[in-house]
Short mmCIF file of C-alpha atoms and ligand atoms in Angstrom, two decimals:
data_model
loop_
_atom_site.label_atom_id
_atom_site.label_comp_id
_atom_site.label_asym_id
_atom_site.label_seq_id
_atom_site.Cartn_x
_atom_site.Cartn_y
_atom_site.Cartn_z
CA MET Q 37 35.13 51.69 -7.62
CA GLU Q 38 38.72 51.01 -8.72
CA LEU Q 39 40.39 53.70 -10.86
CA LYS Q 40 42.11 52.32 -13.99
CA ILE Q 41 43.07 55.30 -16.11
CA GLY Q 42 43.38 54.18 -19.75
CA LEU Q 43 41.76 50.83 -18.77
CA GLU Q 44 45.21 49.25 -18.74
CA GLY Q 45 45.09 45.65 -17.52
CA VAL Q 46 41.30 45.52 -17.78
CA ALA Q 47 39.61 42.90 -20.00
CA ILE Q 48 36.21 43.98 -21.36
CA ALA Q 49 35.33 40.76 -23.19
CA GLU Q 50 36.29 37.16 -23.89
CA THR Q 51 37.34 36.81 -27.51
CA LYS Q 52 38.18 34.01 -29.94
CA ILE Q 53 39.53 36.38 -32.58
CA THR Q 54 43.01 37.65 -31.66
CA CYS Q 55 45.62 37.03 -28.98
CA VAL Q 56 48.27 39.71 -28.51
CA ASP Q 57 51.13 38.34 -26.41
CA GLY Q 58 52.96 41.57 -25.63
CA GLU Q 59 55.64 40.08 -23.39
CA HIS Q 60 56.86 37.56 -25.98
CA GLY Q 61 56.06 39.58 -29.11
CA ARG Q 62 53.57 37.08 -30.54
CA LEU Q 63 50.32 37.71 -32.38
CA ILE Q 64 47.75 34.96 -32.99
CA PHE Q 65 44.65 35.17 -35.24
CA ARG Q 66 42.05 32.49 -34.53
CA GLY Q 67 44.71 30.06 -33.29
CA TYR Q 68 47.37 30.75 -35.97
CA TYR Q 69 50.58 32.79 -35.62
CA ILE Q 70 50.55 35.73 -38.02
CA THR Q 71 54.15 35.01 -38.94
CA GLU Q 72 52.92 31.70 -40.45
CA LEU Q 73 49.81 33.23 -42.03
CA VAL Q 74 51.77 35.84 -43.97
CA LYS Q 75 54.00 33.10 -45.40
CA GLU Q 76 51.30 30.59 -46.32
CA LYS Q 77 47.95 32.32 -46.92
CA THR Q 78 46.42 34.94 -49.17
CA TYR Q 79 44.85 38.09 -47.77
CA GLU Q 80 41.33 36.95 -48.73
CA GLU Q 81 41.89 33.65 -46.85
CA VAL Q 82 42.93 35.57 -43.74
CA VAL Q 83 39.88 37.85 -44.03
CA PHE Q 84 37.68 34.73 -44.11
CA LEU Q 85 39.58 33.26 -41.14
CA ILE Q 86 39.14 36.41 -39.04
CA LEU Q 87 35.42 36.55 -39.77
CA ASN Q 88 34.64 32.83 -39.49
CA GLY Q 89 37.28 31.24 -37.24
CA GLN Q 90 38.38 28.73 -39.91
CA PHE Q 91 39.98 28.71 -43.34
CA PRO Q 92 37.63 28.74 -46.31
CA SER Q 93 36.97 25.77 -48.58
CA ALA Q 94 37.59 26.48 -52.28
CA ALA Q 95 33.87 27.17 -52.76
CA GLU Q 96 33.72 29.51 -49.73
CA LEU Q 97 36.77 31.42 -50.97
CA LYS Q 98 35.16 31.81 -54.39
CA THR Q 99 31.94 33.12 -52.78
CA LEU Q 100 33.90 35.62 -50.65
CA ASP Q 101 35.84 36.79 -53.69
CA GLU Q 102 32.66 37.22 -55.76
CA THR Q 103 30.86 39.02 -52.92
CA LEU Q 104 33.70 41.52 -52.55
CA LYS Q 105 33.89 42.14 -56.30
CA LYS Q 106 30.12 42.56 -56.61
CA ASN Q 107 30.12 45.23 -53.86
CA ARG Q 108 33.10 47.35 -54.97
CA ALA Q 109 31.24 49.97 -57.01
CA LEU Q 110 30.06 53.11 -55.20
CA PRO Q 111 26.40 54.16 -55.21
CA GLU Q 112 25.79 57.55 -56.87
CA HIS Q 113 24.93 59.31 -53.59
CA ILE Q 114 28.35 58.37 -52.13
CA LYS Q 115 30.11 59.73 -55.22
CA SER Q 116 28.12 62.99 -54.88
CA ILE Q 117 29.05 63.30 -51.19
CA LEU Q 118 32.74 62.71 -51.92
CA LYS Q 119 32.71 65.22 -54.77
CA ALA Q 120 30.96 67.85 -52.61
CA LEU Q 121 33.55 67.79 -49.79
CA PRO Q 122 35.66 70.97 -49.41
CA LYS Q 123 39.11 70.89 -51.02
CA ASN Q 124 40.94 70.80 -47.68
CA THR Q 125 39.13 67.65 -46.48
CA LEU Q 126 41.52 64.94 -45.28
CA ALA Q 127 41.13 61.40 -46.61
CA MET Q 128 40.15 59.95 -43.20
CA GLN Q 129 37.40 62.56 -42.86
CA ALA Q 130 36.18 61.62 -46.33
CA ILE Q 131 36.13 57.89 -45.55
CA ARG Q 132 34.31 58.49 -42.25
CA THR Q 133 31.72 60.68 -43.98
CA ALA Q 134 31.18 58.27 -46.88
CA VAL Q 135 30.97 55.16 -44.70
CA SER Q 136 28.45 56.85 -42.39
CA ALA Q 137 26.19 57.42 -45.44
CA LEU Q 138 26.33 53.81 -46.72
CA GLN Q 139 23.14 51.76 -46.83
CA VAL Q 140 23.60 48.03 -46.23
CA SER Q 141 21.23 45.12 -46.71
CA GLY Q 142 19.21 43.40 -43.97
CA GLU Q 143 18.04 44.38 -40.51
CA PRO Q 144 20.07 46.90 -38.45
CA TRP Q 145 20.51 44.42 -35.59
CA PRO Q 146 22.20 42.03 -35.12
CA PRO Q 147 25.04 43.08 -37.45
CA THR Q 148 25.91 40.49 -40.11
CA GLN Q 149 28.91 39.33 -42.09
CA ALA Q 150 27.10 40.22 -45.33
CA GLN Q 151 26.81 43.84 -44.14
CA ALA Q 152 30.49 43.85 -43.12
CA LEU Q 153 31.56 42.65 -46.58
CA GLU Q 154 29.41 45.28 -48.32
CA ILE Q 155 31.27 48.00 -46.40
CA PHE Q 156 34.70 46.35 -46.56
CA ALA Q 157 34.47 45.93 -50.37
CA LYS Q 158 33.79 49.64 -50.87
CA ILE Q 159 36.54 51.17 -48.71
CA PRO Q 160 39.27 50.99 -51.42
CA THR Q 161 36.85 52.53 -53.93
CA ILE Q 162 35.93 55.32 -51.48
CA ILE Q 163 39.60 56.10 -50.82
CA THR Q 164 40.69 56.14 -54.46
CA TYR Q 165 37.56 57.93 -55.71
CA PHE Q 166 38.07 60.69 -53.14
CA TYR Q 167 41.82 60.95 -53.66
CA ASN Q 168 41.66 61.09 -57.46
CA THR Q 169 38.67 63.47 -57.47
CA GLN Q 170 40.39 65.82 -55.03
CA ARG Q 171 43.53 66.11 -57.18
CA GLY Q 172 41.58 66.29 -60.45
CA ALA Q 173 42.91 62.96 -61.73
CA ALA Q 174 40.95 60.47 -63.84
CA ILE Q 175 38.72 58.04 -61.94
CA THR Q 176 39.55 54.37 -62.51
CA GLU Q 177 36.57 52.12 -61.85
CA PRO Q 178 37.13 48.83 -59.94
CA CYS Q 179 38.50 45.88 -61.95
CA ASN Q 180 36.83 42.60 -61.10
CA ASP Q 181 39.71 40.50 -62.40
CA LEU Q 182 41.90 41.68 -59.54
CA SER Q 183 42.24 40.79 -55.86
CA HIS Q 184 41.28 43.30 -53.14
CA ALA Q 185 44.84 44.66 -52.78
CA ALA Q 186 45.64 44.57 -56.52
CA ASN Q 187 42.40 46.40 -57.32
CA TYR Q 188 43.18 49.08 -54.71
CA LEU Q 189 46.55 49.84 -56.35
CA TYR Q 190 44.95 49.65 -59.80
CA MET Q 191 42.22 52.19 -58.93
CA LEU Q 192 44.78 54.45 -57.27
CA HIS Q 193 47.38 54.53 -60.04
CA GLY Q 194 45.16 53.78 -63.07
CA LYS Q 195 47.35 50.82 -64.04
CA GLN Q 196 48.06 47.35 -62.70
CA ALA Q 197 50.71 47.06 -60.00
CA SER Q 198 53.50 44.46 -60.16
CA ALA Q 199 52.92 41.12 -58.45
CA ALA Q 200 55.69 42.02 -55.99
CA HIS Q 201 53.97 45.26 -54.96
CA VAL Q 202 50.63 43.47 -54.53
CA LYS Q 203 52.32 40.85 -52.33
CA ALA Q 204 53.95 43.56 -50.19
CA LEU Q 205 50.63 45.35 -49.68
CA GLU Q 206 48.79 42.09 -48.93
CA THR Q 207 51.40 41.28 -46.29
CA TYR Q 208 50.77 44.66 -44.68
CA PHE Q 209 46.99 44.11 -44.85
CA MET Q 210 47.29 40.68 -43.21
CA LEU Q 211 49.51 41.97 -40.41
CA SER Q 212 47.22 44.85 -39.55
CA ILE Q 213 43.83 43.20 -39.94
CA ASP Q 214 43.17 43.02 -36.19
CA HIS Q 215 45.00 43.67 -32.95
CA GLY Q 216 43.12 42.87 -29.79
CA MET Q 217 41.31 45.56 -27.83
CA ASN Q 218 43.05 48.57 -29.39
CA ALA Q 219 41.28 51.95 -29.28
CA SER Q 220 39.37 51.60 -32.57
CA THR Q 221 38.28 48.00 -31.96
CA PHE Q 222 37.21 48.92 -28.45
CA THR Q 223 35.26 51.86 -29.90
CA ALA Q 224 33.58 49.56 -32.44
CA ARG Q 225 32.54 47.18 -29.63
CA VAL Q 226 31.31 49.98 -27.35
CA VAL Q 227 29.12 51.35 -30.13
CA ALA Q 228 27.92 47.90 -31.24
CA ALA Q 229 27.05 47.08 -27.63
CA THR Q 230 24.40 49.81 -27.68
CA GLN Q 231 22.75 47.77 -30.50
CA GLU Q 232 23.85 50.37 -33.03
CA ASN Q 233 24.18 48.89 -36.55
CA MET Q 234 27.32 47.81 -38.46
CA VAL Q 235 27.63 51.12 -40.34
CA GLY Q 236 27.49 53.19 -37.13
CA ALA Q 237 30.00 50.99 -35.28
CA ILE Q 238 32.51 51.07 -38.14
CA THR Q 239 32.10 54.84 -38.59
CA ALA Q 240 32.98 55.35 -34.90
CA ALA Q 241 35.99 53.02 -35.20
CA ILE Q 242 37.29 55.06 -38.15
CA SER Q 243 37.32 58.19 -35.95
CA ALA Q 244 39.23 56.39 -33.20
CA LEU Q 245 41.80 55.10 -35.68
CA ASP Q 246 42.47 58.56 -37.09
CA GLY Q 247 44.26 59.91 -33.99
CA PRO Q 248 48.08 60.15 -34.19
CA LEU Q 249 48.57 57.90 -31.16
CA HIS Q 250 46.78 55.09 -32.99
CA GLY Q 251 46.56 54.90 -36.80
CA GLY Q 252 47.84 58.37 -37.60
CA ALA Q 253 51.52 57.55 -37.00
CA PRO Q 254 52.91 56.11 -40.28
CA SER Q 255 52.85 59.37 -42.20
CA LYS Q 256 54.43 60.97 -39.12
CA VAL Q 257 57.22 58.36 -39.34
CA ALA Q 258 57.77 59.41 -42.96
CA ASP Q 259 57.85 63.08 -41.82
CA MET Q 260 60.37 62.18 -39.11
CA LEU Q 261 62.70 60.40 -41.56
CA HIS Q 262 62.34 63.31 -43.95
CA ASP Q 263 63.21 65.84 -41.19
CA ILE Q 264 66.21 63.79 -40.06
CA GLY Q 265 67.42 63.62 -43.67
CA THR Q 266 70.92 62.21 -43.12
CA ALA Q 267 72.57 59.60 -40.91
CA GLU Q 268 74.79 62.30 -39.30
CA ASN Q 269 71.69 64.22 -38.25
CA ALA Q 270 69.96 61.19 -36.68
CA GLU Q 271 71.48 61.32 -33.20
CA PRO Q 272 71.30 65.11 -32.64
CA TRP Q 273 67.74 65.22 -34.03
CA ILE Q 274 66.49 62.36 -31.86
CA ARG Q 275 68.27 63.72 -28.77
CA ALA Q 276 66.64 67.11 -29.30
CA GLN Q 277 63.20 65.48 -29.55
CA LEU Q 278 63.68 63.44 -26.39
CA GLU Q 279 65.22 66.39 -24.49
CA ALA Q 280 62.10 68.39 -25.41
CA GLY Q 281 59.89 65.59 -24.01
CA LYS Q 282 58.55 64.72 -27.47
CA ARG Q 283 57.70 61.22 -28.69
CA LEU Q 284 59.40 59.36 -31.50
CA MET Q 285 56.77 58.14 -33.94
CA GLY Q 286 56.85 54.41 -34.68
CA PHE Q 287 58.20 53.46 -31.24
CA GLY Q 288 56.49 52.25 -28.07
CA HIS Q 289 53.32 50.26 -27.65
CA ARG Q 290 50.76 49.85 -24.90
CA VAL Q 291 50.91 46.05 -25.13
CA TYR Q 292 54.22 45.05 -26.77
CA LYS Q 293 57.11 45.32 -24.37
CA THR Q 294 59.41 43.85 -27.00
CA TYR Q 295 59.81 44.25 -30.78
CA ASP Q 296 56.35 44.27 -32.39
CA PRO Q 297 56.15 41.01 -34.46
CA ARG Q 298 54.25 42.87 -37.19
CA ALA Q 299 57.06 45.41 -37.47
CA LEU Q 300 59.57 42.57 -37.76
CA ALA Q 301 57.60 40.95 -40.62
CA LEU Q 302 57.22 44.30 -42.42
CA LYS Q 303 60.89 45.11 -41.96
CA ALA Q 304 61.64 41.81 -43.75
CA VAL Q 305 59.26 42.75 -46.60
CA THR Q 306 60.85 46.21 -46.91
CA GLN Q 307 64.28 44.58 -46.94
CA GLU Q 308 63.16 42.27 -49.76
CA PHE Q 309 62.27 45.23 -51.94
CA ALA Q 310 64.93 47.76 -51.04
CA SER Q 311 68.21 47.20 -52.80
CA ASP Q 312 71.24 47.30 -50.48
CA ASN Q 313 72.11 50.83 -51.46
CA ASN Q 314 68.55 52.25 -51.25
CA PRO Q 315 69.27 55.47 -49.30
CA LEU Q 316 65.87 55.70 -47.58
CA PHE Q 317 65.95 52.11 -46.36
CA LYS Q 318 69.51 52.55 -45.11
CA LEU Q 319 68.46 55.72 -43.29
CA ALA Q 320 65.40 54.00 -41.75
CA LEU Q 321 67.60 51.12 -40.52
CA TYR Q 322 70.10 53.53 -39.00
CA VAL Q 323 67.47 55.82 -37.43
CA GLU Q 324 65.84 52.77 -35.85
CA GLU Q 325 69.18 51.68 -34.34
CA VAL Q 326 69.89 55.16 -32.91
CA ALA Q 327 66.30 55.62 -31.68
CA LEU Q 328 66.30 52.31 -29.79
CA LYS Q 329 69.62 53.20 -28.15
CA LEU Q 330 68.48 56.70 -27.15
CA LEU Q 331 65.03 55.56 -25.94
CA GLU Q 332 66.83 53.20 -23.57
CA GLU Q 333 69.08 56.07 -22.45
CA TYR Q 334 66.28 58.64 -21.94
CA LYS Q 335 63.48 56.27 -20.88
CA PRO Q 336 65.26 53.40 -19.12
CA GLY Q 337 63.06 50.46 -18.17
CA ARG Q 338 60.05 51.65 -20.22
CA LYS Q 339 60.65 48.88 -22.80
CA LEU Q 340 60.14 51.05 -25.87
CA TYR Q 341 60.68 49.16 -29.12
CA THR Q 342 59.78 49.54 -32.79
CA ASN Q 343 56.05 49.24 -33.52
CA LEU Q 344 54.13 48.31 -36.69
CA GLU Q 345 53.91 51.89 -37.87
CA TYR Q 346 57.65 52.40 -38.23
CA TRP Q 347 58.08 49.82 -41.00
CA THR Q 348 54.62 50.45 -42.45
CA ALA Q 349 55.98 53.66 -43.90
CA GLY Q 350 58.68 51.62 -45.73
CA VAL Q 351 56.20 49.20 -47.32
CA LEU Q 352 53.65 51.84 -48.26
CA ARG Q 353 56.32 53.98 -49.86
CA THR Q 354 57.56 50.92 -51.81
CA VAL Q 355 54.10 50.35 -53.33
CA GLN Q 356 53.97 54.07 -54.22
CA LEU Q 357 51.16 55.06 -51.92
CA PRO Q 358 51.06 58.79 -51.23
CA GLU Q 359 51.59 59.67 -47.55
CA ALA Q 360 48.09 61.17 -47.37
CA LEU Q 361 46.75 57.63 -47.81
CA TYR Q 362 48.83 55.84 -45.16
CA THR Q 363 46.21 56.02 -42.40
CA PRO Q 364 43.31 55.36 -44.83
CA THR Q 365 45.16 52.23 -45.98
CA PHE Q 366 45.53 51.09 -42.37
CA CYS Q 367 41.80 51.73 -42.00
CA LEU Q 368 41.09 49.66 -45.11
CA SER Q 369 42.89 46.67 -43.63
CA ARG Q 370 41.29 47.04 -40.17
CA VAL Q 371 37.67 46.96 -41.31
CA ALA Q 372 37.61 43.15 -41.40
CA GLY Q 373 38.93 42.96 -37.83
CA TRP Q 374 36.44 45.55 -36.58
CA SER Q 375 33.63 43.62 -38.26
CA ALA Q 376 34.65 40.33 -36.61
CA ASN Q 377 34.67 42.12 -33.24
CA ILE Q 378 31.31 43.81 -33.83
CA ILE Q 379 29.73 40.46 -34.72
CA GLU Q 380 31.36 38.72 -31.72
CA GLN Q 381 30.13 41.51 -29.43
CA SER Q 382 26.57 41.19 -30.76
CA GLU Q 383 26.57 37.42 -30.17
CA ASN Q 384 27.08 37.82 -26.43
CA ASN Q 385 26.12 41.41 -25.88
CA ARG Q 386 26.19 43.48 -22.73
CA LEU Q 387 26.17 47.28 -22.74
CA ILE Q 388 29.71 48.55 -21.99
CA ARG Q 389 29.32 51.13 -19.28
CA PRO Q 390 32.33 51.81 -17.03
CA GLY Q 391 32.21 54.45 -14.29
CA ALA Q 392 34.29 57.47 -13.33
CA ILE Q 393 35.38 58.69 -9.91
CA TYR Q 394 34.02 62.16 -9.18
CA VAL Q 395 36.79 64.49 -7.97
CA GLY Q 396 34.89 67.76 -8.54
CA LYS Q 397 33.50 70.21 -5.98
CA ASP Q 398 31.01 69.10 -3.36
CA PRO Q 399 27.56 70.66 -3.74
CA HIS Q 400 27.13 73.91 -1.78
N1 ACO O 580 58.92 58.26 -27.78
C1 ACO O 580 59.42 58.75 -26.62
N2 ACO O 580 58.94 58.39 -25.40
C2 ACO O 580 57.92 57.53 -25.38
C3 ACO O 580 57.37 56.98 -26.55
C4 ACO O 580 57.91 57.38 -27.78
N3 ACO O 580 57.43 56.91 -28.94
N4 ACO O 580 56.35 56.14 -26.21
C5 ACO O 580 56.28 56.16 -24.87
N5 ACO O 580 57.24 57.00 -24.37
C6 ACO O 580 57.52 57.27 -22.96
C7 ACO O 580 56.51 58.22 -22.37
O1 ACO O 580 56.90 59.55 -22.53
C8 ACO O 580 56.50 57.78 -20.92
O2 ACO O 580 57.64 58.31 -20.30
P1 ACO O 580 57.58 58.71 -18.72
O3 ACO O 580 57.45 57.41 -18.00
O4 ACO O 580 58.88 59.41 -18.51
O5 ACO O 580 56.40 59.60 -18.54
C9 ACO O 580 56.72 56.26 -21.02
O6 ACO O 580 57.40 56.04 -22.26
C10 ACO O 580 55.43 55.46 -21.02
O7 ACO O 580 54.56 56.06 -21.94
P2 ACO O 580 53.00 55.86 -21.95
O8 ACO O 580 52.38 57.06 -22.59
O9 ACO O 580 52.52 55.43 -20.61
O10 ACO O 580 52.88 54.62 -22.90
P3 ACO O 580 51.54 54.15 -23.57
O11 ACO O 580 51.52 52.69 -23.41
O12 ACO O 580 50.36 54.89 -23.10
O13 ACO O 580 51.82 54.62 -25.06
C11 ACO O 580 51.87 54.81 -27.35
C12 ACO O 580 51.71 53.85 -26.20
C13 ACO O 580 50.71 55.81 -27.35
C14 ACO O 580 51.82 54.02 -28.67
C15 ACO O 580 53.21 55.57 -27.22
O14 ACO O 580 54.28 54.65 -27.17
C16 ACO O 580 53.44 56.60 -28.32
O15 ACO O 580 52.98 57.72 -28.22
N6 ACO O 580 54.18 56.21 -29.42
C17 ACO O 580 54.39 57.13 -30.53
C18 ACO O 580 53.18 57.09 -31.48
C19 ACO O 580 53.09 55.80 -32.27
O16 ACO O 580 54.09 55.24 -32.73
N7 ACO O 580 51.84 55.31 -32.43
C20 ACO O 580 51.55 54.06 -33.14
C21 ACO O 580 51.16 52.99 -32.18
S1 ACO O 580 51.05 51.41 -32.95
C22 ACO O 580 49.52 51.36 -33.63
O17 ACO O 580 48.60 52.08 -33.29
C23 ACO O 580 49.29 50.32 -34.71
#
């Protein structure tokens, strides 16, 4: 058996969903470049595309929209679970717990798009219900006049967000909807391949996403910028990190060996919103420049560039999301991609069962 630690360079499935071209920095959803999708399509259209492989007709888009709106409200038992969680529960733990307790319609196997949409529609409500309950704020029920992203911001802040903020968040959602065989998507497929149901597969994917090397980085990027504080401190701070063998959050990627195209698109969105003299944006631009220079100096040839998570922090801060909700918001956007992968796995299923090479003691 060949040893491939981290499964690098190993394909576990054929897919028609997403192509990640790491060498050239290109990302394709169902045959369309994401750079084009974010300019021309709405988030709901891209959700339909990811799940169905084609753009919706007007009637299909209306049905998707109505299905999502109809499924936003939380059942009473989920509200009770969220209210009963200890005060120090983190939002990702709360989402994982609530999702694992959801009941969806239909048979457990094979997983269906209807089940996926029932879960997907509720994630923003779970996040905002938990967050507002935990800090003793008023609960804002879902508003069915608003899109998925607009309703999320509305439930979070208790008032409608500006069109510009909704557009920024939708851009982020579209860019992070799916990304090849990353750890959480792989987890979703491994679990689905055992013929576990949609709820179980998505619950497992949420756990995988929560780790700091995957979805847990954006709030760490915010922490890093906060710690650095000033442009003068950027170089000594980054040098000290690299000298100590620590990683810079928001840089490096297993697949991209060039600038992450999603980061580039988000940097453009952040730039659109940040006025020229916005101190945080200026600091983020400068820290990025210094970090790329020092990564090349300390890690020559490793091809470490900016990843999605670096500029995610900029967009999420712009739309006034609290840092505690950065990873949950990433999770919210990924559910549609996980669902597409779970359904694709079920359509041509084979149990995923790699081996391991035993290097322990021989029996006595
Ligand atoms: N800062 C400093 N050094 C780094 C970084 C970084 N961010 N990323 C990789 N390196 C170094 C490693 O120390 C290693 O150096 P070595 O050859 O001297 O041992 C070399 O680059 C290769 O690192 P690997 O761990 O093999 O790279 P891998 O492909 O496994 O890592 C990962 C990818 C986990 C994303 C990594 O780059 C990292 O930890 N980045 C910081 C966390 C982060 O930004 N996560 C978000 C990822 S994007 C997403 O999930 C949407």
